[in-house]
PDB file of C-alpha atoms and ligand atoms in Angstrom:
ATOM      1  CA  MET A   1     -18.154  21.215  55.038  1.00  0.00           C
ATOM      2  CA  ASN A   2     -14.518  20.894  53.443  1.00  0.00           C
ATOM      3  CA  LYS A   3     -13.189  17.463  51.798  1.00  0.00           C
ATOM      4  CA  THR A   4     -10.009  15.864  53.211  1.00  0.00           C
ATOM      5  CA  ALA A   5      -7.576  14.753  51.028  1.00  0.00           C
ATOM      6  CA  LEU A   6      -4.258  13.276  52.180  1.00  0.00           C
ATOM      7  CA  ILE A   7      -1.681  13.588  48.591  1.00  0.00           C
ATOM      8  CA  THR A   8       1.688  11.943  49.514  1.00  0.00           C
ATOM      9  CA  GLY A   9       4.640  13.514  47.712  1.00  0.00           C
ATOM     10  CA  ALA A  10       2.968  16.829  47.889  1.00  0.00           C
ATOM     11  CA  THR A  11       6.980  18.463  48.304  1.00  0.00           C
ATOM     12  CA  SER A  12       6.579  18.493  44.815  1.00  0.00           C
ATOM     13  CA  GLY A  13       5.682  17.980  40.896  1.00  0.00           C
ATOM     14  CA  ILE A  14       2.558  16.328  40.823  1.00  0.00           C
ATOM     15  CA  GLY A  15       1.546  15.935  44.258  1.00  0.00           C
ATOM     16  CA  GLU A  16       2.659  20.093  44.813  1.00  0.00           C
ATOM     17  CA  ALA A  17       0.588  21.204  41.446  1.00  0.00           C
ATOM     18  CA  THR A  18      -2.658  18.887  42.784  1.00  0.00           C
ATOM     19  CA  ALA A  19      -2.356  19.870  46.973  1.00  0.00           C
ATOM     20  CA  ILE A  20      -2.329  23.855  44.941  1.00  0.00           C
ATOM     21  CA  LEU A  21      -5.408  23.271  42.820  1.00  0.00           C
ATOM     22  CA  MET A  22      -7.377  20.735  45.861  1.00  0.00           C
ATOM     23  CA  ALA A  23      -6.345  23.512  47.890  1.00  0.00           C
ATOM     24  CA  GLU A  24      -8.267  26.426  45.665  1.00  0.00           C
ATOM     25  CA  ASN A  25     -11.336  23.533  45.555  1.00  0.00           C
ATOM     26  CA  ASN A  26     -11.843  23.599  49.153  1.00  0.00           C
ATOM     27  CA  TYR A  27     -10.130  20.350  50.642  1.00  0.00           C
ATOM     28  CA  ASN A  28      -8.274  20.424  53.621  1.00  0.00           C
ATOM     29  CA  LEU A  29      -5.106  18.908  52.931  1.00  0.00           C
ATOM     30  CA  ILE A  30      -2.926  16.096  54.841  1.00  0.00           C
ATOM     31  CA  ILE A  31       0.183  17.079  52.757  1.00  0.00           C
ATOM     32  CA  THR A  32       3.156  14.415  53.281  1.00  0.00           C
ATOM     33  CA  GLY A  33       6.833  13.917  51.210  1.00  0.00           C
ATOM     34  CA  ARG A  34      10.218  13.638  53.283  1.00  0.00           C
ATOM     35  CA  ARG A  35      11.841  17.403  52.986  1.00  0.00           C
ATOM     36  CA  THR A  36      10.221  18.292  55.229  1.00  0.00           C
ATOM     37  CA  ALA A  37      11.097  22.544  54.719  1.00  0.00           C
ATOM     38  CA  LYS A  38       9.136  21.565  51.512  1.00  0.00           C
ATOM     39  CA  LEU A  39       5.957  20.739  53.409  1.00  0.00           C
ATOM     40  CA  LYS A  40       6.148  23.506  55.737  1.00  0.00           C
ATOM     41  CA  SER A  41       6.693  25.961  53.137  1.00  0.00           C
ATOM     42  CA  LEU A  42       3.539  24.331  51.341  1.00  0.00           C
ATOM     43  CA  GLU A  43       1.270  24.830  54.107  1.00  0.00           C
ATOM     44  CA  LYS A  44       2.824  27.864  54.984  1.00  0.00           C
ATOM     45  CA  LYS A  45       1.154  29.385  51.665  1.00  0.00           C
ATOM     46  CA  LEU A  46      -2.000  27.359  51.186  1.00  0.00           C
ATOM     47  CA  GLY A  47      -3.228  27.154  54.978  1.00  0.00           C
ATOM     48  CA  LYS A  48      -4.714  30.777  54.996  1.00  0.00           C
ATOM     49  CA  LYS A  49      -7.178  28.889  52.642  1.00  0.00           C
ATOM     50  CA  ILE A  50      -7.344  25.520  53.861  1.00  0.00           C
ATOM     51  CA  LYS A  51      -6.699  24.205  57.140  1.00  0.00           C
ATOM     52  CA  VAL A  52      -3.318  21.940  56.111  1.00  0.00           C
ATOM     53  CA  LEU A  53      -1.391  19.291  58.365  1.00  0.00           C
ATOM     54  CA  CYS A  54       1.997  18.487  56.815  1.00  0.00           C
ATOM     55  CA  LEU A  55       3.354  14.412  57.913  1.00  0.00           C
ATOM     56  CA  SER A  56       6.931  14.272  57.003  1.00  0.00           C
ATOM     57  CA  PHE A  57       8.261  10.444  56.193  1.00  0.00           C
ATOM     58  CA  ASP A  58       9.974   8.255  54.258  1.00  0.00           C
ATOM     59  CA  ILE A  59       6.899   6.124  52.711  1.00  0.00           C
ATOM     60  CA  THR A  60       9.093   2.933  52.174  1.00  0.00           C
ATOM     61  CA  LYS A  61       9.521   2.546  56.104  1.00  0.00           C
ATOM     62  CA  LYS A  62       6.233   0.487  57.157  1.00  0.00           C
ATOM     63  CA  ALA A  63       6.967   2.059  60.491  1.00  0.00           C
ATOM     64  CA  GLU A  64       7.764   5.230  59.524  1.00  0.00           C
ATOM     65  CA  VAL A  65       4.424   5.202  58.097  1.00  0.00           C
ATOM     66  CA  GLU A  66       2.119   3.229  60.428  1.00  0.00           C
ATOM     67  CA  LYS A  67       3.650   5.518  63.302  1.00  0.00           C
ATOM     68  CA  ALA A  68       2.136   8.843  60.619  1.00  0.00           C
ATOM     69  CA  ILE A  69      -0.947   7.429  60.107  1.00  0.00           C
ATOM     70  CA  SER A  70      -1.806   6.463  63.577  1.00  0.00           C
ATOM     71  CA  SER A  71      -0.713  10.126  65.061  1.00  0.00           C
ATOM     72  CA  LEU A  72      -3.428  11.763  62.944  1.00  0.00           C
ATOM     73  CA  PRO A  73      -5.530  14.040  65.445  1.00  0.00           C
ATOM     74  CA  LYS A  74      -9.129  12.905  65.470  1.00  0.00           C
ATOM     75  CA  GLU A  75     -10.195  15.472  63.122  1.00  0.00           C
ATOM     76  CA  TRP A  76      -7.842  14.529  60.888  1.00  0.00           C
ATOM     77  CA  THR A  77      -9.481  11.324  60.245  1.00  0.00           C
ATOM     78  CA  ALA A  78     -12.234  11.457  58.085  1.00  0.00           C
ATOM     79  CA  ILE A  79     -10.296  11.328  54.693  1.00  0.00           C
ATOM     80  CA  ASP A  80     -12.574  11.135  51.857  1.00  0.00           C
ATOM     81  CA  VAL A  81      -9.675  11.330  49.042  1.00  0.00           C
ATOM     82  CA  LEU A  82      -6.618  10.104  48.846  1.00  0.00           C
ATOM     83  CA  VAL A  83      -3.868  10.363  46.395  1.00  0.00           C
ATOM     84  CA  ASN A  84      -1.574   8.010  46.038  1.00  0.00           C
ATOM     85  CA  ASN A  85       1.888  10.116  44.002  1.00  0.00           C
ATOM     86  CA  ALA A  86       4.840   9.348  45.962  1.00  0.00           C
ATOM     87  CA  GLY A  87       7.496   7.955  43.958  1.00  0.00           C
ATOM     88  CA  LEU A  88       9.567   7.701  41.270  1.00  0.00           C
ATOM     89  CA  ALA A  89      12.023   6.207  38.642  1.00  0.00           C
ATOM     90  CA  SER A  90      15.664   5.370  39.632  1.00  0.00           C
ATOM     91  CA  GLY A  91      18.101   4.528  36.199  1.00  0.00           C
ATOM     92  CA  LEU A  92      17.296   3.592  32.925  1.00  0.00           C
ATOM     93  CA  ASP A  93      19.686   0.615  32.143  1.00  0.00           C
ATOM     94  CA  SER A  94      18.665  -3.208  30.813  1.00  0.00           C
ATOM     95  CA  ILE A  95      17.717  -5.821  33.144  1.00  0.00           C
ATOM     96  CA  GLN A  96      21.571  -7.270  32.658  1.00  0.00           C
ATOM     97  CA  ASN A  97      23.479  -4.179  33.643  1.00  0.00           C
ATOM     98  CA  GLY A  98      20.568  -2.799  35.933  1.00  0.00           C
ATOM     99  CA  ASP A  99      21.298  -1.506  39.989  1.00  0.00           C
ATOM    100  CA  PHE A 100      19.566  -3.669  42.728  1.00  0.00           C
ATOM    101  CA  GLU A 101      19.897   0.026  44.894  1.00  0.00           C
ATOM    102  CA  ASP A 102      17.392   1.827  41.769  1.00  0.00           C
ATOM    103  CA  TRP A 103      15.670  -1.685  41.549  1.00  0.00           C
ATOM    104  CA  GLU A 104      14.786  -1.775  45.428  1.00  0.00           C
ATOM    105  CA  LYS A 105      14.015   2.534  45.449  1.00  0.00           C
ATOM    106  CA  MET A 106      11.418   2.090  42.586  1.00  0.00           C
ATOM    107  CA  ILE A 107       9.625  -1.259  44.246  1.00  0.00           C
ATOM    108  CA  ASP A 108      10.209  -0.374  48.210  1.00  0.00           C
ATOM    109  CA  THR A 109       8.864   3.747  46.451  1.00  0.00           C
ATOM    110  CA  ASN A 110       5.576   2.862  44.225  1.00  0.00           C
ATOM    111  CA  VAL A 111       4.428  -0.521  45.081  1.00  0.00           C
ATOM    112  CA  LYS A 112       4.833  -0.514  49.047  1.00  0.00           C
ATOM    113  CA  GLY A 113       4.885   2.385  49.531  1.00  0.00           C
ATOM    114  CA  LEU A 114       1.879   2.605  47.749  1.00  0.00           C
ATOM    115  CA  LEU A 115       0.525  -0.640  49.570  1.00  0.00           C
ATOM    116  CA  TYR A 116       1.464   1.051  52.961  1.00  0.00           C
ATOM    117  CA  ILE A 117      -0.573   4.150  53.257  1.00  0.00           C
ATOM    118  CA  THR A 118      -3.230   2.487  51.831  1.00  0.00           C
ATOM    119  CA  ARG A 119      -4.019  -0.657  54.454  1.00  0.00           C
ATOM    120  CA  LEU A 120      -3.606   2.232  56.928  1.00  0.00           C
ATOM    121  CA  VAL A 121      -6.014   4.912  55.654  1.00  0.00           C
ATOM    122  CA  ALA A 122      -8.954   2.452  53.001  1.00  0.00           C
ATOM    123  CA  PRO A 123     -10.069   0.394  56.538  1.00  0.00           C
ATOM    124  CA  MET A 124     -10.871   5.016  57.918  1.00  0.00           C
ATOM    125  CA  MET A 125     -12.822   4.840  54.591  1.00  0.00           C
ATOM    126  CA  VAL A 126     -14.759   1.836  54.449  1.00  0.00           C
ATOM    127  CA  LYS A 127     -16.012   2.252  58.449  1.00  0.00           C
ATOM    128  CA  ARG A 128     -17.697   5.090  56.983  1.00  0.00           C
ATOM    129  CA  LYS A 129     -18.116   3.832  53.673  1.00  0.00           C
ATOM    130  CA  LYS A 130     -17.075   6.765  51.065  1.00  0.00           C
ATOM    131  CA  GLY A 131     -13.352   7.543  50.289  1.00  0.00           C
ATOM    132  CA  HIS A 132     -12.527   7.473  47.092  1.00  0.00           C
ATOM    133  CA  ILE A 133      -8.335   6.358  46.114  1.00  0.00           C
ATOM    134  CA  VAL A 134      -6.384   8.148  43.326  1.00  0.00           C
ATOM    135  CA  ASN A 135      -3.609   6.077  41.838  1.00  0.00           C
ATOM    136  CA  ILE A 136      -0.937   7.466  39.784  1.00  0.00           C
ATOM    137  CA  SER A 137       0.419   5.001  37.657  1.00  0.00           C
ATOM    138  CA  SER A 138       1.619   6.046  33.963  1.00  0.00           C
ATOM    139  CA  VAL A 139       2.086   5.063  29.855  1.00  0.00           C
ATOM    140  CA  ALA A 140       4.745   3.143  31.852  1.00  0.00           C
ATOM    141  CA  GLY A 141       2.190   0.943  33.913  1.00  0.00           C
ATOM    142  CA  LYS A 142       0.130  -0.357  30.033  1.00  0.00           C
ATOM    143  CA  GLU A 143       3.862  -0.351  28.358  1.00  0.00           C
ATOM    144  CA  VAL A 144       7.206  -1.199  28.960  1.00  0.00           C
ATOM    145  CA  TYR A 145       9.826   0.771  26.924  1.00  0.00           C
ATOM    146  CA  PRO A 146      13.782  -0.010  26.422  1.00  0.00           C
ATOM    147  CA  LEU A 147      15.641  -0.056  29.881  1.00  0.00           C
ATOM    148  CA  GLY A 148      12.338   1.291  31.731  1.00  0.00           C
ATOM    149  CA  ASN A 149      12.324  -2.177  32.731  1.00  0.00           C
ATOM    150  CA  VAL A 150      11.694  -2.437  36.625  1.00  0.00           C
ATOM    151  CA  TYR A 151      10.102   1.249  36.996  1.00  0.00           C
ATOM    152  CA  CYS A 152       7.519  -0.340  34.309  1.00  0.00           C
ATOM    153  CA  ALA A 153       6.899  -3.741  36.260  1.00  0.00           C
ATOM    154  CA  SER A 154       6.474  -1.222  39.411  1.00  0.00           C
ATOM    155  CA  LYS A 155       4.023   0.884  37.151  1.00  0.00           C
ATOM    156  CA  HIS A 156       1.836  -2.060  35.777  1.00  0.00           C
ATOM    157  CA  ALA A 157       1.806  -2.991  39.664  1.00  0.00           C
ATOM    158  CA  VAL A 158       0.025  -0.289  40.456  1.00  0.00           C
ATOM    159  CA  ASP A 159      -2.050  -0.032  37.339  1.00  0.00           C
ATOM    160  CA  ALA A 160      -3.100  -3.780  38.169  1.00  0.00           C
ATOM    161  CA  LEU A 161      -3.048  -2.334  42.042  1.00  0.00           C
ATOM    162  CA  SER A 162      -6.113  -0.103  41.654  1.00  0.00           C
ATOM    163  CA  LYS A 163      -7.974  -2.466  39.342  1.00  0.00           C
ATOM    164  CA  ALA A 164      -7.806  -4.817  42.354  1.00  0.00           C
ATOM    165  CA  MET A 165      -8.620  -2.324  44.021  1.00  0.00           C
ATOM    166  CA  ARG A 166     -11.684  -1.067  42.891  1.00  0.00           C
ATOM    167  CA  VAL A 167     -13.276  -4.902  42.917  1.00  0.00           C
ATOM    168  CA  ASP A 168     -12.068  -5.093  46.937  1.00  0.00           C
ATOM    169  CA  MET A 169     -13.887  -1.415  47.625  1.00  0.00           C
ATOM    170  CA  LEU A 170     -17.543  -2.140  45.063  1.00  0.00           C
ATOM    171  CA  GLU A 171     -19.097  -3.550  48.255  1.00  0.00           C
ATOM    172  CA  HIS A 172     -17.872  -0.340  50.421  1.00  0.00           C
ATOM    173  CA  GLY A 173     -18.798   2.482  47.562  1.00  0.00           C
ATOM    174  CA  ILE A 174     -15.284   3.798  47.388  1.00  0.00           C
ATOM    175  CA  LYS A 175     -14.438   5.158  44.651  1.00  0.00           C
ATOM    176  CA  VAL A 176     -10.821   3.910  43.119  1.00  0.00           C
ATOM    177  CA  THR A 177      -9.418   6.222  40.052  1.00  0.00           C
ATOM    178  CA  ASN A 178      -5.420   5.181  37.636  1.00  0.00           C
ATOM    179  CA  ILE A 179      -4.522   7.971  36.664  1.00  0.00           C
ATOM    180  CA  ALA A 180      -1.215   7.139  33.878  1.00  0.00           C
ATOM    181  CA  PRO A 181       0.639  10.526  32.699  1.00  0.00           C
ATOM    182  CA  GLY A 182       2.823  10.369  29.824  1.00  0.00           C
ATOM    183  CA  MET A 183       6.220  12.586  29.626  1.00  0.00           C
ATOM    184  CA  VAL A 184       5.811  15.581  32.504  1.00  0.00           C
ATOM    185  CA  GLU A 185       7.971  17.738  33.258  1.00  0.00           C
ATOM    186  CA  THR A 186       8.951  17.936  37.008  1.00  0.00           C
ATOM    187  CA  GLU A 187      12.139  16.623  39.378  1.00  0.00           C
ATOM    188  CA  PHE A 188      11.515  13.357  37.559  1.00  0.00           C
ATOM    189  CA  SER A 189      14.038  12.881  35.514  1.00  0.00           C
ATOM    190  CA  LEU A 190      16.290  14.571  37.442  1.00  0.00           C
ATOM    191  CA  VAL A 191      15.839  12.077  39.985  1.00  0.00           C
ATOM    192  CA  ARG A 192      16.107   9.147  37.335  1.00  0.00           C
ATOM    193  CA  PHE A 193      19.101   9.846  36.454  1.00  0.00           C
ATOM    194  CA  HIS A 194      20.100  10.726  40.205  1.00  0.00           C
ATOM    195  CA  GLY A 195      21.719  14.945  40.276  1.00  0.00           C
ATOM    196  CA  ASP A 196      22.379  15.009  36.719  1.00  0.00           C
ATOM    197  CA  SER A 197      20.280  17.910  35.569  1.00  0.00           C
ATOM    198  CA  LYS A 198      21.579  18.355  32.165  1.00  0.00           C
ATOM    199  CA  ARG A 199      20.560  14.784  30.825  1.00  0.00           C
ATOM    200  CA  ALA A 200      17.056  15.248  32.731  1.00  0.00           C
ATOM    201  CA  LYS A 201      16.009  18.513  30.416  1.00  0.00           C
ATOM    202  CA  SER A 202      17.177  16.749  27.355  1.00  0.00           C
ATOM    203  CA  VAL A 203      14.827  13.928  27.930  1.00  0.00           C
ATOM    204  CA  TYR A 204      12.516  17.108  26.912  1.00  0.00           C
ATOM    205  CA  ASP A 205      14.303  18.968  23.963  1.00  0.00           C
ATOM    206  CA  GLY A 206      11.899  19.005  21.264  1.00  0.00           C
ATOM    207  CA  ILE A 207       8.306  18.719  22.933  1.00  0.00           C
ATOM    208  CA  THR A 208       6.417  19.937  24.937  1.00  0.00           C
ATOM    209  CA  PRO A 209       5.310  17.723  27.739  1.00  0.00           C
ATOM    210  CA  LEU A 210       2.984  18.327  29.817  1.00  0.00           C
ATOM    211  CA  ASN A 211       2.912  20.183  33.586  1.00  0.00           C
ATOM    212  CA  ALA A 212       2.327  19.099  36.918  1.00  0.00           C
ATOM    213  CA  VAL A 213      -0.447  21.407  36.428  1.00  0.00           C
ATOM    214  CA  ASP A 214      -2.489  19.455  33.206  1.00  0.00           C
ATOM    215  CA  VAL A 215      -2.432  16.143  35.773  1.00  0.00           C
ATOM    216  CA  ALA A 216      -3.078  18.299  38.510  1.00  0.00           C
ATOM    217  CA  GLU A 217      -6.188  19.208  37.004  1.00  0.00           C
ATOM    218  CA  ALA A 218      -6.982  15.544  35.732  1.00  0.00           C
ATOM    219  CA  ILE A 219      -6.922  14.593  39.434  1.00  0.00           C
ATOM    220  CA  ILE A 220      -9.632  17.419  40.209  1.00  0.00           C
ATOM    221  CA  PHE A 221     -11.656  16.160  37.600  1.00  0.00           C
ATOM    222  CA  ALA A 222     -11.856  12.377  38.763  1.00  0.00           C
ATOM    223  CA  VAL A 223     -13.138  13.512  42.602  1.00  0.00           C
ATOM    224  CA  THR A 224     -15.344  16.247  41.075  1.00  0.00           C
ATOM    225  CA  ARG A 225     -17.597  13.710  39.909  1.00  0.00           C
ATOM    226  CA  PRO A 226     -21.406  13.597  41.226  1.00  0.00           C
ATOM    227  CA  PRO A 227     -21.282  10.187  43.681  1.00  0.00           C
ATOM    228  CA  HIS A 228     -22.983   7.836  40.723  1.00  0.00           C
ATOM    229  CA  VAL A 229     -19.630   9.113  38.698  1.00  0.00           C
ATOM    230  CA  ASN A 230     -16.542   6.705  38.844  1.00  0.00           C
ATOM    231  CA  VAL A 231     -13.292   7.667  36.685  1.00  0.00           C
ATOM    232  CA  ASN A 232     -11.378   4.058  36.499  1.00  0.00           C
ATOM    233  CA  ASP A 233      -8.488   5.102  33.982  1.00  0.00           C
ATOM    234  CA  LEU A 234      -7.282   8.068  32.581  1.00  0.00           C
ATOM    235  CA  LEU A 235      -4.119   7.745  29.616  1.00  0.00           C
ATOM    236  CA  LEU A 236      -3.287  11.389  29.846  1.00  0.00           C
ATOM    237  CA  MET A 237      -0.702  12.704  27.004  1.00  0.00           C
ATOM    238  CA  PRO A 238       1.420  15.307  25.407  1.00  0.00           C
ATOM    239  CA  THR A 239       0.274  15.656  22.532  1.00  0.00           C
ATOM    240  CA  ALA A 240       3.591  14.922  20.963  1.00  0.00           C
ATOM    241  CA  GLN A 241       3.951  11.439  22.659  1.00  0.00           C
ATOM    242  CA  ALA A 242       1.630   8.833  21.348  1.00  0.00           C
ATOM    243  CA  SER A 243       3.223   5.816  23.230  1.00  0.00           C
ATOM    244  CA  ALA A 244       5.728   5.200  25.681  1.00  0.00           C
ATOM    245  CA  THR A 245       7.554   5.294  23.098  1.00  0.00           C
ATOM    246  CA  GLN A 246       6.790   7.998  20.343  1.00  0.00           C
ATOM    247  CA  THR A 247       7.462  11.420  20.827  1.00  0.00           C
ATOM    248  CA  HIS A 248       7.259  13.313  18.187  1.00  0.00           C
ATOM    249  CA  LYS A 249      10.480  15.664  18.529  1.00  0.00           C
ATOM    250  CA  LYS A 250      10.671  19.571  16.659  1.00  0.00           C
ATOM    251  CA  LYS A 251      14.229  19.754  14.960  1.00  0.00           C
TER     252      LYS A 251
HETATM  253  P1  LIG B   1       8.517  14.096  41.300  1.00  0.00           P
HETATM  254  O1  LIG B   1       9.660  13.534  41.875  1.00  0.00           O
HETATM  255  O2  LIG B   1       8.628  15.518  41.182  1.00  0.00           O
HETATM  256  O3  LIG B   1       7.877  13.976  42.627  1.00  0.00           O
HETATM  257  C1  LIG B   1       7.585  13.091  43.612  1.00  0.00           C
HETATM  258  C2  LIG B   1       7.330  13.574  44.856  1.00  0.00           C
HETATM  259  O4  LIG B   1       7.334  11.756  45.698  1.00  0.00           O
HETATM  260  C3  LIG B   1       7.601  13.947  46.054  1.00  0.00           C
HETATM  261  O5  LIG B   1       6.645  14.572  46.189  1.00  0.00           O
HETATM  262  C4  LIG B   1       8.841  13.794  46.740  1.00  0.00           C
HETATM  263  O6  LIG B   1       9.276  13.464  48.285  1.00  0.00           O
HETATM  264  C5  LIG B   1       8.018  12.162  47.150  1.00  0.00           C
HETATM  265  N1  LIG B   1       8.450  10.763  47.498  1.00  0.00           N
HETATM  266  C6  LIG B   1       9.646  10.091  45.830  1.00  0.00           C
HETATM  267  N2  LIG B   1      10.201   9.176  47.156  1.00  0.00           N
HETATM  268  C7  LIG B   1       9.260   8.968  48.312  1.00  0.00           C
HETATM  269  C8  LIG B   1       9.905   8.592  50.161  1.00  0.00           C
HETATM  270  N3  LIG B   1      10.477   7.578  49.818  1.00  0.00           N
HETATM  271  N4  LIG B   1       8.908   8.792  51.538  1.00  0.00           N
HETATM  272  C9  LIG B   1       7.882   9.771  50.607  1.00  0.00           C
HETATM  273  N5  LIG B   1       7.673  10.539  49.423  1.00  0.00           N
HETATM  274  C10 LIG B   1       8.726  10.318  48.656  1.00  0.00           C
HETATM  275  O7  LIG B   1       8.019  13.266  40.583  1.00  0.00           O
HETATM  276  P2  LIG B   1       6.001  13.400  40.341  1.00  0.00           P
HETATM  277  O8  LIG B   1       5.735  15.014  40.054  1.00  0.00           O
HETATM  278  O9  LIG B   1       6.776  13.171  38.315  1.00  0.00           O
HETATM  279  O10 LIG B   1       6.009  12.541  40.190  1.00  0.00           O
HETATM  280  C11 LIG B   1       4.788  11.885  40.556  1.00  0.00           C
HETATM  281  C12 LIG B   1       4.143  10.497  40.701  1.00  0.00           C
HETATM  282  O11 LIG B   1       3.636  10.459  39.292  1.00  0.00           O
HETATM  283  C13 LIG B   1       5.330   9.471  40.774  1.00  0.00           C
HETATM  284  O12 LIG B   1       4.489   8.306  40.971  1.00  0.00           O
HETATM  285  C14 LIG B   1       5.546   9.519  39.387  1.00  0.00           C
HETATM  286  O13 LIG B   1       5.854   7.403  38.458  1.00  0.00           O
HETATM  287  C15 LIG B   1       4.023   9.423  38.260  1.00  0.00           C
HETATM  288  N6  LIG B   1       4.213   9.641  37.106  1.00  0.00           N
HETATM  289  C16 LIG B   1       5.676  10.637  36.384  1.00  0.00           C
HETATM  290  C17 LIG B   1       5.265  11.217  35.380  1.00  0.00           C
HETATM  291  C18 LIG B   1       6.382  11.996  34.562  1.00  0.00           C
HETATM  292  O14 LIG B   1       6.829  12.110  33.755  1.00  0.00           O
HETATM  293  N7  LIG B   1       6.735  13.248  35.666  1.00  0.00           N
HETATM  294  C19 LIG B   1       4.413  10.660  34.309  1.00  0.00           C
HETATM  295  C20 LIG B   1       4.121   9.666  34.858  1.00  0.00           C
HETATM  296  C21 LIG B   1       3.508   8.813  36.093  1.00  0.00           C
HETATM  297  P3  LIG B   1      10.319  13.916  48.799  1.00  0.00           P
HETATM  298  O15 LIG B   1      11.497  13.605  48.307  1.00  0.00           O
HETATM  299  O16 LIG B   1      10.641  14.983  49.333  1.00  0.00           O
HETATM  300  O17 LIG B   1      10.344  13.048  49.970  1.00  0.00           O
HETATM  301  C1  LIG B   2       7.188   8.981  33.966  1.00  0.00           C
HETATM  302  C2  LIG B   2       7.108   8.950  32.039  1.00  0.00           C
HETATM  303  O1  LIG B   2       7.340   7.878  30.439  1.00  0.00           O
HETATM  304  O2  LIG B   2       9.061   8.653  31.754  1.00  0.00           O
HETATM  305  O3  LIG B   2       6.017   7.775  34.033  1.00  0.00           O
HETATM  306  O4  LIG B   2       8.177   6.358  31.773  1.00  0.00           O
HETATM  307  S1  LIG B   2       7.479   7.486  32.160  1.00  0.00           S
END
């Protein structure tokens, strides 16, 4: 029988690539994000091979998350894997000049949104005494970099929550994996720079960043280990990036 995965932020980048790879690995999928048209086109693409349920909601809105999860049809409540991927950076500025709206967006999405969905899905896993929660953190959850302050803080929170969830889930036999990628070329920089595509593209000038499939493959590796093996934490970097602050750019 196919397993079921719920992936947040499946409308682009890492989440979309993970949905495609999980479908290839015969998972039935609950795909989520705000852009309904993108969810529908992914459903059309994957629905020939596996079962797909689209849930369109804003993860920062607690009531929307509660409504979406509480209205899951019974056959979709046996969630084997939760991929907490939805997230974003908004802006890149010093602590003294940062924008409150950017800060709230990052904290509401990366920390509070991740908590809302986990709070609602984890009890279903506890009841079944099985499941796997995969949190997409970042190298920014391990180190800070100039002007990254609040984004880095939000990803440090994800890193801490992965550790905390692992402790709480221990007696229930539920796995928790933290995946921490370095630079990945997705819509991430476009969102960070509020739609400035030239600036977004320049982030990757002179280096070969990770792509979304590279990260999706790491997620597949983690969720396909045998029952007695858990990948606790995986830091995945482009070869041209040694740390949050050090990249080797070709001239
Ligand atoms: P993308 O911008 O391509 O994807 C982000 C996804 O998050 C989209 O599907 C988006 O869906 C969803 N999302 C954002 N805000 C909300 C919201 N309020 N409600 C619901 N869904 C939301 O970026 P990535 O694929 O790169 O990012 C995925 C994760 O990986 C993030 O957590 C990011 O922090 C992390 N990461 C990214 C790295 C990178 O360099 N790209 C490196 C390390 C970690 P929609 O807009 O449809 O709502
Ligand atoms: C995204 C990667 O280096 O911009 O988490 O923080 S980085």
